[in-house]
mmCIF file of C-alpha atoms in Angstrom:
data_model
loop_
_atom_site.group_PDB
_atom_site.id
_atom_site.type_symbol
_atom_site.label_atom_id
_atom_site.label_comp_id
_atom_site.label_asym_id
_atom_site.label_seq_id
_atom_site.Cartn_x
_atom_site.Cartn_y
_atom_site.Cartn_z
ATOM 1 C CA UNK A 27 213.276 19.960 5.620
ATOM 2 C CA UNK A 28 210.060 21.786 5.111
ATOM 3 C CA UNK A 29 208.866 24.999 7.518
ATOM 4 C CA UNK A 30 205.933 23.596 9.826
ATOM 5 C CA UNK A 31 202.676 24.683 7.798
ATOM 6 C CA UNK A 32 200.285 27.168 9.622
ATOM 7 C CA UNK A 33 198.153 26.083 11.628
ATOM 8 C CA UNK A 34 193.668 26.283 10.171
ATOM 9 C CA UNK A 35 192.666 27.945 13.973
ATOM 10 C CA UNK A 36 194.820 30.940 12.670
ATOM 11 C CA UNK A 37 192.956 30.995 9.202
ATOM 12 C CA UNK A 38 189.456 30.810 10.856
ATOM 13 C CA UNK A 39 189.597 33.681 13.308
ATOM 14 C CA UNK A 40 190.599 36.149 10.601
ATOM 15 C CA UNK A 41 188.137 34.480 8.846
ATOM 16 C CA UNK A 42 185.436 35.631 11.223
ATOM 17 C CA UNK A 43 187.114 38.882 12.392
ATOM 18 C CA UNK A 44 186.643 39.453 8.281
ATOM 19 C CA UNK A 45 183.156 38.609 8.056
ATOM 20 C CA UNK A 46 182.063 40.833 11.721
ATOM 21 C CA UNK A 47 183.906 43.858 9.879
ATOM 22 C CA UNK A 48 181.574 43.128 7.097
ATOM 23 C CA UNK A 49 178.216 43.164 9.548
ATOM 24 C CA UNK A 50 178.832 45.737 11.540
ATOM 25 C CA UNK A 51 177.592 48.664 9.469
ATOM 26 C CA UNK A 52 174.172 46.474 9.542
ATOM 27 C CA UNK A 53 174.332 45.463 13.146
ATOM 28 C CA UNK A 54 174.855 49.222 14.345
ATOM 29 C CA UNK A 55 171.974 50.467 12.427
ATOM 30 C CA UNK A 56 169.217 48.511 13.849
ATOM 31 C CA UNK A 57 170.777 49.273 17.370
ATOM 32 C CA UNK A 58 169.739 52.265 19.313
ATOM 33 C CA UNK A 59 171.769 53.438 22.489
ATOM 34 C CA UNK A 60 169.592 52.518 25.441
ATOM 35 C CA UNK A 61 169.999 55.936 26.771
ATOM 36 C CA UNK A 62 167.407 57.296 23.908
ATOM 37 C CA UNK A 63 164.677 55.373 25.966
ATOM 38 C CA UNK A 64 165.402 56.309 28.642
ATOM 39 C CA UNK A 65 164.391 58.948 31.797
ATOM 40 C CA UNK A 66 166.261 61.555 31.410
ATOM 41 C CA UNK A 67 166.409 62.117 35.129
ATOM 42 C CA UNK A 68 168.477 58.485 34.864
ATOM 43 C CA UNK A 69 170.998 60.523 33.448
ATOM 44 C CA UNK A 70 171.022 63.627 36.171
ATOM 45 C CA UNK A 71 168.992 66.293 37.369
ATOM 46 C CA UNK A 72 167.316 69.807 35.440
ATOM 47 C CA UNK A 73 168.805 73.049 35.738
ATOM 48 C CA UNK A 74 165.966 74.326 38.485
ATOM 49 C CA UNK A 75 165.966 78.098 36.876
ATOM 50 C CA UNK A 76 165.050 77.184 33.867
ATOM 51 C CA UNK A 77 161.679 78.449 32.185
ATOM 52 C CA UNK A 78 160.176 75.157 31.385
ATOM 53 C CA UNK A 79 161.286 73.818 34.701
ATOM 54 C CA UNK A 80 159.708 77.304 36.953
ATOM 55 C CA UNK A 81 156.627 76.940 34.331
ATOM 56 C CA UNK A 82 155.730 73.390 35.343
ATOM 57 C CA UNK A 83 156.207 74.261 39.070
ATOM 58 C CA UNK A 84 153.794 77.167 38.599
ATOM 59 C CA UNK A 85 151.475 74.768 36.609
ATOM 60 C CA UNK A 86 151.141 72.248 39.348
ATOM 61 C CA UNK A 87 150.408 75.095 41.710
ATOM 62 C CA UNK A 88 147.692 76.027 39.686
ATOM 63 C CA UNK A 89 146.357 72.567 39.738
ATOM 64 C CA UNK A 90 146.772 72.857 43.699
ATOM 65 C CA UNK A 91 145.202 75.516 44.025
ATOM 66 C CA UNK A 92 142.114 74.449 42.024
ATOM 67 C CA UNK A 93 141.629 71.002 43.702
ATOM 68 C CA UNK A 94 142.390 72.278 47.048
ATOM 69 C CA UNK A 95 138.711 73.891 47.860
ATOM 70 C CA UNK A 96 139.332 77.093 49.305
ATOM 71 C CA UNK A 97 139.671 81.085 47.683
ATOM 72 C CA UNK A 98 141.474 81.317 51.536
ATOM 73 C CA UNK A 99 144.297 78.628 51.089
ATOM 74 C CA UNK A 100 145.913 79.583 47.951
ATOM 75 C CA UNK A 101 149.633 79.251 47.283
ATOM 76 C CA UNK A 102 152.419 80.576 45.463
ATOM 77 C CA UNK A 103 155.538 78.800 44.107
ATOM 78 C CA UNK A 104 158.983 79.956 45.681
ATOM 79 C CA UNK A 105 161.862 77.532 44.963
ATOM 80 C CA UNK A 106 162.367 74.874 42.948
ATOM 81 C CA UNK A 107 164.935 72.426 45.045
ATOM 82 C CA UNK A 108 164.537 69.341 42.294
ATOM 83 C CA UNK A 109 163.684 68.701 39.239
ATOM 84 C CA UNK A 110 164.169 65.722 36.198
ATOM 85 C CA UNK A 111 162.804 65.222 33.162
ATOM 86 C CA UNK A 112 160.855 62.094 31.681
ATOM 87 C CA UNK A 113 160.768 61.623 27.972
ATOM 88 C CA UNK A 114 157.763 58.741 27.129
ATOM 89 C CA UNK A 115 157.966 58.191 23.031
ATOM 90 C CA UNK A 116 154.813 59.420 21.078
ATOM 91 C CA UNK A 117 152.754 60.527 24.447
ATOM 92 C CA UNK A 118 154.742 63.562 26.060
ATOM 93 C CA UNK A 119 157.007 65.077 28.649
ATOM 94 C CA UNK A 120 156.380 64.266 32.444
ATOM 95 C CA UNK A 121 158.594 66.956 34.875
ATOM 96 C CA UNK A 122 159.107 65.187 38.246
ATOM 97 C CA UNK A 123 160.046 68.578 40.743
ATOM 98 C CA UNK A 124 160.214 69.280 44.356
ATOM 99 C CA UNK A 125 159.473 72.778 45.432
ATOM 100 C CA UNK A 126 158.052 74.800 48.583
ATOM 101 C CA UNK A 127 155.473 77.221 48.411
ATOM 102 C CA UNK A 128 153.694 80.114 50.505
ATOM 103 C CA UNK A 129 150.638 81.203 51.498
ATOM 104 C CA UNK A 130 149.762 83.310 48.457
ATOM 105 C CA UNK A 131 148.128 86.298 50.922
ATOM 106 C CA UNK A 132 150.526 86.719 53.830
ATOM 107 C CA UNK A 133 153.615 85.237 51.989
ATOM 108 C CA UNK A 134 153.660 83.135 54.888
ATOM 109 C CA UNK A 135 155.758 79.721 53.983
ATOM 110 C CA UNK A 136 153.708 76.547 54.249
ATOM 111 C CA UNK A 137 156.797 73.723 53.008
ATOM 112 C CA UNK A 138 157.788 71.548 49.788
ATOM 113 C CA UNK A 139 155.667 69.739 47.829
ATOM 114 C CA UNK A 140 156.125 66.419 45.703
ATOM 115 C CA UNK A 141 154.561 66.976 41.910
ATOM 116 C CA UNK A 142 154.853 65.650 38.153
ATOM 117 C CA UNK A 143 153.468 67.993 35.286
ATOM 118 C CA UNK A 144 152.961 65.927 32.487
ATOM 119 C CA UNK A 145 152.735 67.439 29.048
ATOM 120 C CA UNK A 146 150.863 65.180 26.492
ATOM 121 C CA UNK A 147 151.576 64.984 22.848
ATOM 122 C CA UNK A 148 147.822 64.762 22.099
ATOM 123 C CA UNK A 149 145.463 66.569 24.778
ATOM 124 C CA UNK A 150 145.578 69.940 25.560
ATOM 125 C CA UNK A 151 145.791 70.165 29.052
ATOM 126 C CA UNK A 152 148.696 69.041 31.251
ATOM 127 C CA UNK A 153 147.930 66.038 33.852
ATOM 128 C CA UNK A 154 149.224 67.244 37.370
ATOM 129 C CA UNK A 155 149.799 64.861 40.117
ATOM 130 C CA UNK A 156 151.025 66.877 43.383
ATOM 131 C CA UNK A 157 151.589 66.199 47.114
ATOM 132 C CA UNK A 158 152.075 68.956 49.492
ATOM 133 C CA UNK A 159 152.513 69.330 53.439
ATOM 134 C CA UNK A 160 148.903 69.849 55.269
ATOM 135 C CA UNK A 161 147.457 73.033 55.486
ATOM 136 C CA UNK A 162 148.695 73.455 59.532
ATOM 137 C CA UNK A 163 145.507 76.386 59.452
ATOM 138 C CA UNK A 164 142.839 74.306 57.761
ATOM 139 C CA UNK A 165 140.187 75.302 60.368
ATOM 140 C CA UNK A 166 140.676 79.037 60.168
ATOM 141 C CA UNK A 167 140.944 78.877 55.957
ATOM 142 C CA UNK A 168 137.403 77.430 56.511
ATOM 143 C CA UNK A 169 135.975 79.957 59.045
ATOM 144 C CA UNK A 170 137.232 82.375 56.303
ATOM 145 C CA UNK A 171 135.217 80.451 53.990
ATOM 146 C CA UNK A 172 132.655 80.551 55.684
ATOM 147 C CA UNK A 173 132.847 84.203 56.478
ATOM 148 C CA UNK A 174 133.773 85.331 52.776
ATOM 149 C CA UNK A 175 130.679 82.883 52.073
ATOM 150 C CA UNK A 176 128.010 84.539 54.006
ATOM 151 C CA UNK A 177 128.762 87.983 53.388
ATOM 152 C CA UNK A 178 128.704 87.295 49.211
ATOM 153 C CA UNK A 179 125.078 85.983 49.505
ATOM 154 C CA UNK A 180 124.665 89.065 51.979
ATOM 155 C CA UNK A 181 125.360 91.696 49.853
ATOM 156 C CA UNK A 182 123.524 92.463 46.246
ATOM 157 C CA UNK A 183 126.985 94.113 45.042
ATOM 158 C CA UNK A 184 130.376 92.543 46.493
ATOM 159 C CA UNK A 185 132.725 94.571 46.074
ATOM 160 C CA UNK A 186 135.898 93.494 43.702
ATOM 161 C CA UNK A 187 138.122 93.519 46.870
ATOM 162 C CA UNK A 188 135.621 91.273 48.213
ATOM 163 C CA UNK A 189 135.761 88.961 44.689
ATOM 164 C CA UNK A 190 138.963 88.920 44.065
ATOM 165 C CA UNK A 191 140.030 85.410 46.311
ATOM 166 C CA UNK A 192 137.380 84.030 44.804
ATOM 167 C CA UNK A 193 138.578 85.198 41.002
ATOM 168 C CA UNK A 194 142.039 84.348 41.973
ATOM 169 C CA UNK A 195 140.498 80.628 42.648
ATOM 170 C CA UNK A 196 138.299 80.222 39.968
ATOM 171 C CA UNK A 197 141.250 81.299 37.342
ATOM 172 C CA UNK A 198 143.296 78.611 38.899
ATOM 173 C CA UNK A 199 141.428 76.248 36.857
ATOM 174 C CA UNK A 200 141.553 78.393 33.316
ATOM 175 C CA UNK A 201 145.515 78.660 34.438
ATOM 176 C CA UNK A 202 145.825 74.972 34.776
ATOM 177 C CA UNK A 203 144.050 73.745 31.324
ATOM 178 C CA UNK A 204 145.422 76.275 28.933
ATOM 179 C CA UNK A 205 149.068 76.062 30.314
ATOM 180 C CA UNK A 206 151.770 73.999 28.107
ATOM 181 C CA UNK A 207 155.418 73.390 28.667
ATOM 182 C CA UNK A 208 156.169 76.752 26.738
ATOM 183 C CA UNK A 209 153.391 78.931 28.938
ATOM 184 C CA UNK A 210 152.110 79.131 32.512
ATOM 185 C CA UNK A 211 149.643 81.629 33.354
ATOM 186 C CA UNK A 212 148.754 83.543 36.579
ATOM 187 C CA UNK A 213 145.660 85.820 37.093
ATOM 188 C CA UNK A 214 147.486 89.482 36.383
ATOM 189 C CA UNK A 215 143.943 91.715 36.446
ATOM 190 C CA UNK A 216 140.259 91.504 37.832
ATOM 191 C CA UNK A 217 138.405 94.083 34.790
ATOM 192 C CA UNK A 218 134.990 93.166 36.022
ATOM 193 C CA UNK A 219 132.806 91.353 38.796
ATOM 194 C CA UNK A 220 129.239 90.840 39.590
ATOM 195 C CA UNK A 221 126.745 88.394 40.269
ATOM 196 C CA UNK A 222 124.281 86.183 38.196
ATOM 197 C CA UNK A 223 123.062 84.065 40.330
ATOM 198 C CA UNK A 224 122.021 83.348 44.133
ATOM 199 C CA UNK A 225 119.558 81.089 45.592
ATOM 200 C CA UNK A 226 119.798 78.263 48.204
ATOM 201 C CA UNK A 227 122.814 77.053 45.546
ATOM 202 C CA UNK A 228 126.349 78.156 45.494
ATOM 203 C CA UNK A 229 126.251 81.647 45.013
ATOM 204 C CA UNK A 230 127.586 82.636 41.054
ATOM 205 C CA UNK A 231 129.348 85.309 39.954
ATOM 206 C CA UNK A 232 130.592 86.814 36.395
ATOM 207 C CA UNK A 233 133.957 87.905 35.986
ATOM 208 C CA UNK A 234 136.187 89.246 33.109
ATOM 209 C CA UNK A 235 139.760 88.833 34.246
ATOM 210 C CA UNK A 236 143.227 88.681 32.108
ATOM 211 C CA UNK A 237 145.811 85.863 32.847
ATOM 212 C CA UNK A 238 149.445 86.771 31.690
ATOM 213 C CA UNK A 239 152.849 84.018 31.665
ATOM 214 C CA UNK A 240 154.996 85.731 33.851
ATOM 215 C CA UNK A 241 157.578 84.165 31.741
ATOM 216 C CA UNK A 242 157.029 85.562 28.865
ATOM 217 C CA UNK A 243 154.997 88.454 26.970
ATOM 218 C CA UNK A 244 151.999 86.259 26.044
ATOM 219 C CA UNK A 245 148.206 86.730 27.935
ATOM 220 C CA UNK A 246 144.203 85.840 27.374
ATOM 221 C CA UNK A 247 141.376 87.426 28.572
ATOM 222 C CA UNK A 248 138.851 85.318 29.984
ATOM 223 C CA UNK A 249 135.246 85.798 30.762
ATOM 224 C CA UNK A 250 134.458 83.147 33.053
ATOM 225 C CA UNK A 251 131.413 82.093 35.681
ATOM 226 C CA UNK A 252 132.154 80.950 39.358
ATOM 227 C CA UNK A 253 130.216 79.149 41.406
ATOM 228 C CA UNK A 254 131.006 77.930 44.985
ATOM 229 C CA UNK A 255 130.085 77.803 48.642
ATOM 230 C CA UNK A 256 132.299 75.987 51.299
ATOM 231 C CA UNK A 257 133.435 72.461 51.436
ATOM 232 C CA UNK A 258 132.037 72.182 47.737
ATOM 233 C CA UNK A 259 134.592 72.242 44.665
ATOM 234 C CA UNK A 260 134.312 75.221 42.730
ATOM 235 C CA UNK A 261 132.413 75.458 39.846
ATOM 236 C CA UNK A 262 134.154 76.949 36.648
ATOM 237 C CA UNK A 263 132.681 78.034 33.198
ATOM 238 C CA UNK A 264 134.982 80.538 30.537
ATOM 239 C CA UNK A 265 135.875 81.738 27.526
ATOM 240 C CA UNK A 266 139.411 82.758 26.566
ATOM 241 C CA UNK A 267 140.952 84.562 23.670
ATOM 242 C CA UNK A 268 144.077 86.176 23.216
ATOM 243 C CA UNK A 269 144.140 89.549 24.999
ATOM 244 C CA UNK A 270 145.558 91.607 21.924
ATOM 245 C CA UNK A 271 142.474 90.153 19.582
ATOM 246 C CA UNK A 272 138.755 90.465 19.934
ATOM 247 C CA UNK A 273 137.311 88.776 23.148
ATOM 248 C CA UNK A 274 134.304 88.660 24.976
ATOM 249 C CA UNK A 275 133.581 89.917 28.408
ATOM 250 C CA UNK A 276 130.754 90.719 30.451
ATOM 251 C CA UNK A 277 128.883 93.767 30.802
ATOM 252 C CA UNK A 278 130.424 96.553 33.173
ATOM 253 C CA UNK A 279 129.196 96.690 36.733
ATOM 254 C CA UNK A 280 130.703 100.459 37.662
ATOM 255 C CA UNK A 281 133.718 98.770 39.609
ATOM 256 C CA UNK A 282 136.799 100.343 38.617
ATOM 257 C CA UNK A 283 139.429 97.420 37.305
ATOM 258 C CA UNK A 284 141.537 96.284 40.147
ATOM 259 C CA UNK A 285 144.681 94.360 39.911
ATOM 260 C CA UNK A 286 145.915 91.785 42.244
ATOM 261 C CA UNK A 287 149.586 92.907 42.729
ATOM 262 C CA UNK A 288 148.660 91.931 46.592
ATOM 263 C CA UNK A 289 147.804 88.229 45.319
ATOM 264 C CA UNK A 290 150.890 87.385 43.641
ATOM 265 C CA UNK A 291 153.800 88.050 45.175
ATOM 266 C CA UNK A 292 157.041 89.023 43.902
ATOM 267 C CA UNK A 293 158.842 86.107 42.472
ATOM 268 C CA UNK A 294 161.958 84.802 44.542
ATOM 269 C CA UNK A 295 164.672 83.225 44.325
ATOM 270 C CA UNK A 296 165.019 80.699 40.960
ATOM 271 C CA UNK A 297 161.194 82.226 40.920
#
């Protein structure tokens, strides 16, 4: 009697199993794991004392402080509570962080704020989208304003303790633009102040001023023109250039160079 003869389902699975050891080399290479595309904040959160993470924070201060209208209301980063990191192929790096800030003058604190700093591939400047409590003292900011605004169009020769709220805000904007993931600036010296301009308009003034990355060694000199009067977004024109190279700045005015220690406030905490 003959042995029962194996059955063809057997033969055909090894069959296959043979021919899906054969594709798999093939199959694997035009895969890619779906974490590559991917947020990496899908995959957990940033170390929050990192450089690039404190750099984008003070970036989207900057950007604050610039949009917000007022060389009275400025702020200052303090802690970094969240923070993730969104990779888009071929256009850049977008930071997502939650933070709270100060009052940049009286260190007073003023709450978190919601912001993405997002670093493009191609452009130069970083696109800042940021959401922070209300200013609780809007109304006195603007009597300050106001105050600050009267007395510059007042006086031939402000004084650079006078100036120096209104350099602090103008340089918001230069701090803003030339910032990238590796660099965010703050306004470390006032050299020089004086008018050019005043009329019925927004009052203008001159100033040469040096902005520094408090993360690192690297700083510009700027010579740049402010215009502004209350209400009204500021008005910014400047030059920069690398403050160990040749750069141009405006003409003396007899004020001694002041620095604005008193501005920035010691850095805390992850800051």
């Amino acid at each position: 009697m003959q042995p029962p003869k194996a059955t063809s389902g057997g033969g055909s699975r090894l069959l296959a199993l043979a021919a899906l050891l054969v594709l798999l080399p093939a199959l694997a290479e035009g895969v890619r794991p779906i974490w590559r595309d991917q947020p990496l904040s899908h995959r957990g959160w940033l170390d929050t004392s990192s450089l690039a993470v404190q750099r984008a924070a003070q970036t989207a201060v900057n950007f604050f402080n610039y949009r917000q209208g007022s060389p009275n209301a400025l702020r200052a980063p303090v802690y970094v509570q969240k923070a993730s990191l969104k990779l888009v192929p071929g256009v850049g790096r977008k930071y997502i962080l939650q933070f709270t800030t100060k009052d940049l003058q009286t260190g007073v604190n003023l709450g978190s704020c919601l912001s993405s700093v997002f670093y493009l591939t191609a452009k130069p400047k970083p696109v800042v989208d940021i959401s922070c409590l209300p200013d609780e003292d809007r109304i006195k900011h603007l009597d300050l304003d106001y105050f600050l605004y009267f007395k510059l169009t007042a006086i031939k020769q402000p004084s650079l303790e006078l100036l120096k709220g209104l350099g602090v805000y103008g340089s918001s904007l230069i701090a803003w633009e030339i910032a990238t993931e590796n660099s965010a600036y703050t306004l470390t010296q006032i050299k020089d102040a004086k008018p050019w301009k005043s009329g019925d308009g927004a009052p203008e003034f001159d100033f040469t001023v040096v902005l520094g990355d408090g993360w690192g060694e690297s700083s510009v000199s700027c010579h740049m023109r402010v215009a502004w009067q209350p209400t009204q977004p500021v008005q910014v024109k400047y030059y920069c250039s690398p403050e160990d190279g040749s750069s141009e700045s405006a003409d003396g005015s007899g004020e001694e160079a002041g620095s604005t220690d008193e501005f920035f406030l010691q850095v805390e905490n992850n800051f």
